[in-house]
mmCIF file with all atom_site columns, C-alpha atoms in Angstrom:
data_model
loop_
_atom_site.group_PDB
_atom_site.id
_atom_site.type_symbol
_atom_site.label_atom_id
_atom_site.label_alt_id
_atom_site.label_comp_id
_atom_site.label_asym_id
_atom_site.label_entity_id
_atom_site.label_seq_id
_atom_site.pdbx_PDB_ins_code
_atom_site.Cartn_x
_atom_site.Cartn_y
_atom_site.Cartn_z
_atom_site.occupancy
_atom_site.B_iso_or_equiv
_atom_site.pdbx_formal_charge
_atom_site.auth_seq_id
_atom_site.auth_comp_id
_atom_site.auth_asym_id
_atom_site.auth_atom_id
_atom_site.pdbx_PDB_model_num
ATOM 1   C CA . MET A 1 1   ? -61.600 -12.559 131.563 1.00 50.00 ? 21  MET A CA 1
ATOM 2   C CA . ARG A 1 2   ? -59.707 -10.964 129.539 1.00 50.00 ? 22  ARG A CA 1
ATOM 3   C CA . VAL A 1 3   ? -58.213 -13.641 127.352 1.00 42.00 ? 23  VAL A CA 1
ATOM 4   C CA . ARG A 1 4   ? -61.719 -15.205 126.528 1.00 44.00 ? 24  ARG A CA 1
ATOM 5   C CA . ARG A 1 5   ? -63.089 -11.630 125.812 1.00 42.00 ? 25  ARG A CA 1
ATOM 6   C CA . ALA A 1 6   ? -59.830 -11.643 123.270 1.00 37.00 ? 26  ALA A CA 1
ATOM 7   C CA . LEU A 1 7   ? -60.257 -14.926 121.946 1.00 36.00 ? 27  LEU A CA 1
ATOM 8   C CA . SER A 1 8   ? -63.894 -14.420 121.292 1.00 37.00 ? 28  SER A CA 1
ATOM 9   C CA . ALA A 1 9   ? -62.197 -11.650 119.653 1.00 36.00 ? 29  ALA A CA 1
ATOM 10  C CA . VAL A 1 10  ? -60.452 -13.675 117.691 1.00 34.00 ? 30  VAL A CA 1
ATOM 11  C CA . VAL A 1 11  ? -62.824 -15.628 116.583 1.00 33.00 ? 31  VAL A CA 1
ATOM 12  C CA . GLY A 1 12  ? -65.655 -13.121 115.120 1.00 35.00 ? 32  GLY A CA 1
ATOM 13  C CA . VAL A 1 13  ? -62.755 -11.930 112.877 1.00 34.00 ? 33  VAL A CA 1
ATOM 14  C CA . LEU A 1 14  ? -61.938 -15.347 111.668 1.00 33.00 ? 34  LEU A CA 1
ATOM 15  C CA . LEU A 1 15  ? -65.240 -15.969 110.948 1.00 32.00 ? 35  LEU A CA 1
ATOM 16  C CA . LEU A 1 16  ? -66.065 -12.683 108.984 1.00 31.00 ? 36  LEU A CA 1
ATOM 17  C CA . THR A 1 17  ? -62.714 -13.018 107.243 1.00 33.00 ? 37  THR A CA 1
ATOM 18  C CA . ALA A 1 18  ? -63.806 -16.949 106.166 1.00 36.00 ? 38  ALA A CA 1
ATOM 19  C CA . ALA A 1 19  ? -67.429 -15.783 104.964 1.00 36.00 ? 39  ALA A CA 1
ATOM 20  C CA . GLY A 1 20  ? -65.608 -13.264 102.550 1.00 41.00 ? 40  GLY A CA 1
ATOM 21  C CA . CYS A 1 21  ? -63.249 -16.405 100.746 1.00 50.00 ? 41  CYS A CA 1
ATOM 22  C CA . GLY A 1 22  ? -66.212 -17.563 98.668  1.00 56.00 ? 42  GLY A CA 1
ATOM 23  C CA . PRO A 1 23  ? -66.423 -17.421 94.859  1.00 67.00 ? 43  PRO A CA 1
ATOM 24  C CA . GLU A 1 24  ? -65.628 -14.154 93.532  1.00 79.00 ? 44  GLU A CA 1
ATOM 25  C CA . ARG A 1 25  ? -68.583 -13.204 91.868  1.00 85.00 ? 45  ARG A CA 1
ATOM 26  C CA . ILE A 1 26  ? -67.811 -12.672 87.847  1.00 88.00 ? 46  ILE A CA 1
ATOM 27  C CA . VAL A 1 27  ? -70.573 -9.447  86.590  1.00 87.00 ? 47  VAL A CA 1
ATOM 28  C CA . LEU A 1 28  ? -72.081 -10.779 82.765  1.00 86.00 ? 48  LEU A CA 1
ATOM 29  C CA . SER A 1 29  ? -73.323 -7.932  82.083  1.00 88.00 ? 49  SER A CA 1
ATOM 30  C CA . GLY A 1 30  ? -72.548 -4.833  79.677  1.00 92.00 ? 50  GLY A CA 1
ATOM 31  C CA . LEU A 1 31  ? -71.293 -6.852  77.195  1.00 94.00 ? 51  LEU A CA 1
ATOM 32  C CA . ALA A 1 32  ? -70.576 -6.706  73.169  1.00 95.00 ? 52  ALA A CA 1
ATOM 33  C CA . ASP A 1 33  ? -72.483 -8.661  70.511  1.00 96.00 ? 53  ASP A CA 1
ATOM 34  C CA . GLY A 1 34  ? -69.723 -10.891 68.696  1.00 96.00 ? 54  GLY A CA 1
ATOM 35  C CA . ARG A 1 35  ? -67.868 -13.966 69.032  1.00 97.00 ? 55  ARG A CA 1
ATOM 36  C CA . TYR A 1 36  ? -64.412 -14.009 71.714  1.00 97.00 ? 56  TYR A CA 1
ATOM 37  C CA . GLU A 1 37  ? -61.905 -16.552 71.751  1.00 97.00 ? 57  GLU A CA 1
ATOM 38  C CA . VAL A 1 38  ? -59.567 -16.805 74.351  1.00 96.00 ? 58  VAL A CA 1
ATOM 39  C CA . VAL A 1 39  ? -56.296 -19.298 74.514  1.00 95.00 ? 59  VAL A CA 1
ATOM 40  C CA . LEU A 1 40  ? -54.663 -19.755 77.161  1.00 93.00 ? 60  LEU A CA 1
ATOM 41  C CA . SER A 1 41  ? -50.831 -20.142 75.716  1.00 86.00 ? 61  SER A CA 1
ATOM 42  C CA . ASP A 1 42  ? -49.394 -18.686 78.537  1.00 80.00 ? 62  ASP A CA 1
ATOM 43  C CA . ARG A 1 43  ? -51.231 -21.573 81.519  1.00 73.00 ? 63  ARG A CA 1
ATOM 44  C CA . ARG A 1 44  ? -51.031 -25.066 80.992  1.00 78.00 ? 64  ARG A CA 1
ATOM 45  C CA . VAL A 1 45  ? -53.438 -27.232 82.986  1.00 77.00 ? 65  VAL A CA 1
ATOM 46  C CA . TYR A 1 46  ? -51.269 -31.026 82.888  1.00 80.00 ? 66  TYR A CA 1
ATOM 47  C CA . GLY A 1 47  ? -49.282 -29.928 79.924  1.00 84.00 ? 67  GLY A CA 1
ATOM 48  C CA . TYR A 1 48  ? -52.797 -29.058 78.159  1.00 89.00 ? 68  TYR A CA 1
ATOM 49  C CA . VAL A 1 49  ? -54.250 -25.463 76.684  1.00 93.00 ? 69  VAL A CA 1
ATOM 50  C CA . ALA A 1 50  ? -57.044 -24.262 77.679  1.00 94.00 ? 70  ALA A CA 1
ATOM 51  C CA . TYR A 1 51  ? -59.649 -22.738 74.679  1.00 95.00 ? 71  TYR A CA 1
ATOM 52  C CA . MET A 1 52  ? -62.277 -20.954 75.229  1.00 97.00 ? 72  MET A CA 1
ATOM 53  C CA . VAL A 1 53  ? -65.093 -20.000 72.401  1.00 98.00 ? 73  VAL A CA 1
ATOM 54  C CA . LEU A 1 54  ? -67.762 -17.504 74.151  1.00 97.00 ? 74  LEU A CA 1
ATOM 55  C CA . GLU A 1 55  ? -70.084 -15.546 72.114  1.00 98.00 ? 75  GLU A CA 1
ATOM 56  C CA . VAL A 1 56  ? -72.671 -12.846 73.309  1.00 96.00 ? 76  VAL A CA 1
ATOM 57  C CA . ARG A 1 57  ? -75.915 -12.102 71.413  1.00 96.00 ? 77  ARG A CA 1
ATOM 58  C CA . GLY A 1 58  ? -78.121 -9.469  72.769  1.00 95.00 ? 78  GLY A CA 1
ATOM 59  C CA . GLY A 1 59  ? -75.787 -8.800  75.588  1.00 93.00 ? 79  GLY A CA 1
ATOM 60  C CA . ARG A 1 60  ? -76.331 -12.117 76.941  1.00 94.00 ? 80  ARG A CA 1
ATOM 61  C CA . ILE A 1 61  ? -74.127 -15.130 77.215  1.00 95.00 ? 81  ILE A CA 1
ATOM 62  C CA . ALA A 1 62  ? -75.580 -16.863 73.705  1.00 96.00 ? 82  ALA A CA 1
ATOM 63  C CA . ALA A 1 63  ? -72.841 -19.936 74.449  1.00 97.00 ? 83  ALA A CA 1
ATOM 64  C CA . VAL A 1 64  ? -69.177 -21.286 75.773  1.00 97.00 ? 84  VAL A CA 1
ATOM 65  C CA . GLU A 1 65  ? -67.450 -23.910 74.858  1.00 97.00 ? 85  GLU A CA 1
ATOM 66  C CA . TYR A 1 66  ? -64.511 -24.526 76.472  1.00 96.00 ? 86  TYR A CA 1
ATOM 67  C CA . ASP A 1 67  ? -61.018 -27.309 76.226  1.00 94.00 ? 87  ASP A CA 1
ATOM 68  C CA . GLU A 1 68  ? -58.202 -28.338 76.688  1.00 93.00 ? 88  GLU A CA 1
ATOM 69  C CA . ARG A 1 69  ? -55.508 -29.260 73.852  1.00 92.00 ? 89  ARG A CA 1
ATOM 70  C CA . ASN A 1 70  ? -52.555 -30.716 73.573  1.00 89.00 ? 90  ASN A CA 1
ATOM 71  C CA . PRO A 1 71  ? -49.737 -28.091 71.874  1.00 90.00 ? 91  PRO A CA 1
ATOM 72  C CA . ARG A 1 72  ? -48.381 -30.525 69.563  1.00 88.00 ? 92  ARG A CA 1
ATOM 73  C CA . THR A 1 73  ? -50.642 -32.001 68.362  1.00 88.00 ? 93  THR A CA 1
ATOM 74  C CA . GLY A 1 74  ? -54.204 -30.011 68.926  1.00 87.00 ? 94  GLY A CA 1
ATOM 75  C CA . ARG A 1 75  ? -55.701 -33.122 70.507  1.00 88.00 ? 95  ARG A CA 1
ATOM 76  C CA . SER A 1 76  ? -58.783 -32.593 72.956  1.00 90.00 ? 96  SER A CA 1
ATOM 77  C CA . LYS A 1 77  ? -57.900 -33.714 76.343  1.00 89.00 ? 97  LYS A CA 1
ATOM 78  C CA . THR A 1 78  ? -61.873 -35.596 76.239  1.00 84.00 ? 98  THR A CA 1
ATOM 79  C CA . GLY A 1 79  ? -59.818 -37.655 73.565  1.00 83.00 ? 99  GLY A CA 1
ATOM 80  C CA . ASP A 1 80  ? -56.868 -38.992 76.320  1.00 85.00 ? 100 ASP A CA 1
ATOM 81  C CA . GLU A 1 81  ? -58.069 -42.124 78.201  1.00 87.00 ? 101 GLU A CA 1
ATOM 82  C CA . ALA A 1 82  ? -55.468 -41.665 81.099  1.00 86.00 ? 102 ALA A CA 1
ATOM 83  C CA . GLN A 1 83  ? -56.643 -38.400 81.682  1.00 83.00 ? 103 GLN A CA 1
ATOM 84  C CA . ASN A 1 84  ? -60.185 -39.230 82.034  1.00 85.00 ? 104 ASN A CA 1
ATOM 85  C CA . ARG A 1 85  ? -59.253 -43.259 84.122  1.00 88.00 ? 105 ARG A CA 1
ATOM 86  C CA . GLU A 1 86  ? -57.677 -40.167 86.332  1.00 86.00 ? 106 GLU A CA 1
ATOM 87  C CA . MET A 1 87  ? -60.611 -37.295 86.231  1.00 85.00 ? 107 MET A CA 1
ATOM 88  C CA . MET A 1 88  ? -62.505 -40.152 86.718  1.00 89.00 ? 108 MET A CA 1
ATOM 89  C CA . ARG A 1 89  ? -61.004 -41.789 90.122  1.00 89.00 ? 109 ARG A CA 1
ATOM 90  C CA . LEU A 1 90  ? -60.433 -37.743 91.763  1.00 84.00 ? 110 LEU A CA 1
ATOM 91  C CA . SER A 1 91  ? -64.372 -36.429 90.962  1.00 83.00 ? 111 SER A CA 1
ATOM 92  C CA . GLY A 1 92  ? -66.477 -39.849 90.234  1.00 90.00 ? 112 GLY A CA 1
ATOM 93  C CA . ARG A 1 93  ? -67.119 -38.801 86.139  1.00 88.00 ? 113 ARG A CA 1
ATOM 94  C CA . GLU A 1 94  ? -65.200 -37.682 83.115  1.00 88.00 ? 114 GLU A CA 1
ATOM 95  C CA . TRP A 1 95  ? -63.474 -34.606 81.741  1.00 87.00 ? 115 TRP A CA 1
ATOM 96  C CA . GLY A 1 96  ? -66.515 -33.293 79.826  1.00 89.00 ? 116 GLY A CA 1
ATOM 97  C CA . GLU A 1 97  ? -68.757 -34.091 81.949  1.00 90.00 ? 117 GLU A CA 1
ATOM 98  C CA . VAL A 1 98  ? -67.180 -31.584 84.686  1.00 90.00 ? 118 VAL A CA 1
ATOM 99  C CA . VAL A 1 99  ? -66.622 -29.199 81.748  1.00 92.00 ? 119 VAL A CA 1
ATOM 100 C CA . GLU A 1 100 ? -70.124 -29.145 80.601  1.00 93.00 ? 120 GLU A CA 1
ATOM 101 C CA . ASP A 1 101 ? -71.069 -28.928 83.647  1.00 91.00 ? 121 ASP A CA 1
ATOM 102 C CA . LEU A 1 102 ? -68.771 -25.571 83.937  1.00 93.00 ? 122 LEU A CA 1
ATOM 103 C CA . GLU A 1 103 ? -70.736 -24.459 80.900  1.00 95.00 ? 123 GLU A CA 1
ATOM 104 C CA . GLY A 1 104 ? -73.949 -25.037 82.487  1.00 94.00 ? 124 GLY A CA 1
ATOM 105 C CA . LEU A 1 105 ? -73.034 -22.422 85.050  1.00 91.00 ? 125 LEU A CA 1
ATOM 106 C CA . VAL A 1 106 ? -72.330 -19.476 82.898  1.00 94.00 ? 126 VAL A CA 1
ATOM 107 C CA . LEU A 1 107 ? -75.204 -20.483 80.319  1.00 93.00 ? 127 LEU A CA 1
ATOM 108 C CA . GLY A 1 108 ? -77.740 -20.748 82.793  1.00 90.00 ? 128 GLY A CA 1
ATOM 109 C CA . ALA A 1 109 ? -76.820 -17.680 84.923  1.00 90.00 ? 129 ALA A CA 1
ATOM 110 C CA . GLY A 1 110 ? -78.381 -14.062 85.631  1.00 84.00 ? 130 GLY A CA 1
ATOM 111 C CA . SER A 1 111 ? -76.408 -10.950 85.225  1.00 84.00 ? 131 SER A CA 1
ATOM 112 C CA . GLU A 1 112 ? -73.704 -12.540 87.884  1.00 85.00 ? 132 GLU A CA 1
ATOM 113 C CA . LEU A 1 113 ? -72.481 -15.612 88.091  1.00 84.00 ? 133 LEU A CA 1
ATOM 114 C CA . SER A 1 114 ? -70.134 -17.770 91.388  1.00 82.00 ? 134 SER A CA 1
ATOM 115 C CA . LEU A 1 115 ? -68.450 -19.783 89.890  1.00 78.00 ? 135 LEU A CA 1
ATOM 116 C CA . ASP A 1 116 ? -66.426 -22.287 92.583  1.00 79.00 ? 136 ASP A CA 1
ATOM 117 C CA . ALA A 1 117 ? -63.587 -25.192 91.878  1.00 79.00 ? 137 ALA A CA 1
ATOM 118 C CA . VAL A 1 118 ? -65.079 -28.302 91.033  1.00 79.00 ? 138 VAL A CA 1
ATOM 119 C CA . SER A 1 119 ? -63.682 -31.131 94.176  1.00 77.00 ? 139 SER A CA 1
ATOM 120 C CA . GLY A 1 120 ? -61.047 -33.524 91.780  1.00 74.00 ? 140 GLY A CA 1
ATOM 121 C CA . ALA A 1 121 ? -60.693 -30.547 88.564  1.00 82.00 ? 141 ALA A CA 1
ATOM 122 C CA . THR A 1 122 ? -59.052 -27.431 90.728  1.00 86.00 ? 142 THR A CA 1
ATOM 123 C CA . ARG A 1 123 ? -57.111 -26.526 88.246  1.00 87.00 ? 143 ARG A CA 1
ATOM 124 C CA . THR A 1 124 ? -59.183 -27.358 84.826  1.00 88.00 ? 144 THR A CA 1
ATOM 125 C CA . SER A 1 125 ? -61.895 -24.908 86.809  1.00 90.00 ? 145 SER A CA 1
ATOM 126 C CA . GLU A 1 126 ? -59.248 -22.353 87.357  1.00 92.00 ? 146 GLU A CA 1
ATOM 127 C CA . ALA A 1 127 ? -58.176 -22.234 84.048  1.00 93.00 ? 147 ALA A CA 1
ATOM 128 C CA . PHE A 1 128 ? -61.652 -21.911 82.879  1.00 94.00 ? 148 PHE A CA 1
ATOM 129 C CA . ARG A 1 129 ? -62.443 -19.172 85.576  1.00 94.00 ? 149 ARG A CA 1
ATOM 130 C CA . GLU A 1 130 ? -59.369 -17.723 83.639  1.00 94.00 ? 150 GLU A CA 1
ATOM 131 C CA . ALA A 1 131 ? -60.478 -17.743 80.003  1.00 95.00 ? 151 ALA A CA 1
ATOM 132 C CA . LEU A 1 132 ? -63.817 -16.739 81.089  1.00 96.00 ? 152 LEU A CA 1
ATOM 133 C CA . LEU A 1 133 ? -62.527 -13.572 82.388  1.00 95.00 ? 153 LEU A CA 1
ATOM 134 C CA . ARG A 1 134 ? -60.425 -13.080 79.615  1.00 95.00 ? 154 ARG A CA 1
ATOM 135 C CA . ALA A 1 135 ? -63.159 -13.777 77.173  1.00 97.00 ? 155 ALA A CA 1
ATOM 136 C CA . LEU A 1 136 ? -65.607 -11.157 79.627  1.00 96.00 ? 156 LEU A CA 1
ATOM 137 C CA . GLU A 1 137 ? -62.701 -8.266  79.607  1.00 96.00 ? 157 GLU A CA 1
ATOM 138 C CA . GLU A 1 138 ? -62.666 -8.339  75.814  1.00 96.00 ? 158 GLU A CA 1
ATOM 139 C CA . ALA A 1 139 ? -66.192 -8.437  74.825  1.00 96.00 ? 159 ALA A CA 1
ATOM 140 C CA . ARG A 1 140 ? -66.454 -5.899  77.446  1.00 94.00 ? 160 ARG A CA 1
ATOM 141 C CA . GLY A 1 141 ? -64.095 -3.789  75.236  1.00 90.00 ? 161 GLY A CA 1
ATOM 142 C CA . GLY A 1 142 ? -65.663 -4.998  72.251  1.00 62.00 ? 162 GLY A CA 1
ATOM 143 C CA . ALA A 1 143 ? -62.281 -6.979  70.535  1.00 60.00 ? 163 ALA A CA 1
ATOM 144 C CA . SER A 1 144 ? -64.958 -9.503  68.654  1.00 56.00 ? 164 SER A CA 1
ATOM 145 C CA . GLU A 1 145 ? -63.231 -11.757 66.346  1.00 57.00 ? 165 GLU A CA 1
#
């Protein structure tokens, strides 16, 4: 009987812990109007550098553009056929479609956003999230370009 109670307690704790492991809520309020550019030069996504431009108007996100570019040539990952074939193989979609979905989530969100990784595009999803958090941090501090 004690073993059963102990196991039930352990399972309960694990379930509660797992329930809290979902994507973190990102707050999209308290933003100063402006255009905020972020370059994640310290982070590479398969050799590409992540770029984001976030525009805030009326305290709300009005536009978001994300790209990953080759640091030597400046070319976008969108034009990289090998990357697009690999993304298609992994997720069934081209890289640009995944980015459009992520951008759409931000634009369609209200005051909070729950951003989860896209299957087959985990590193891009993580870099997008990191760039967004940095841009939001700038927008809260008013460090507009």
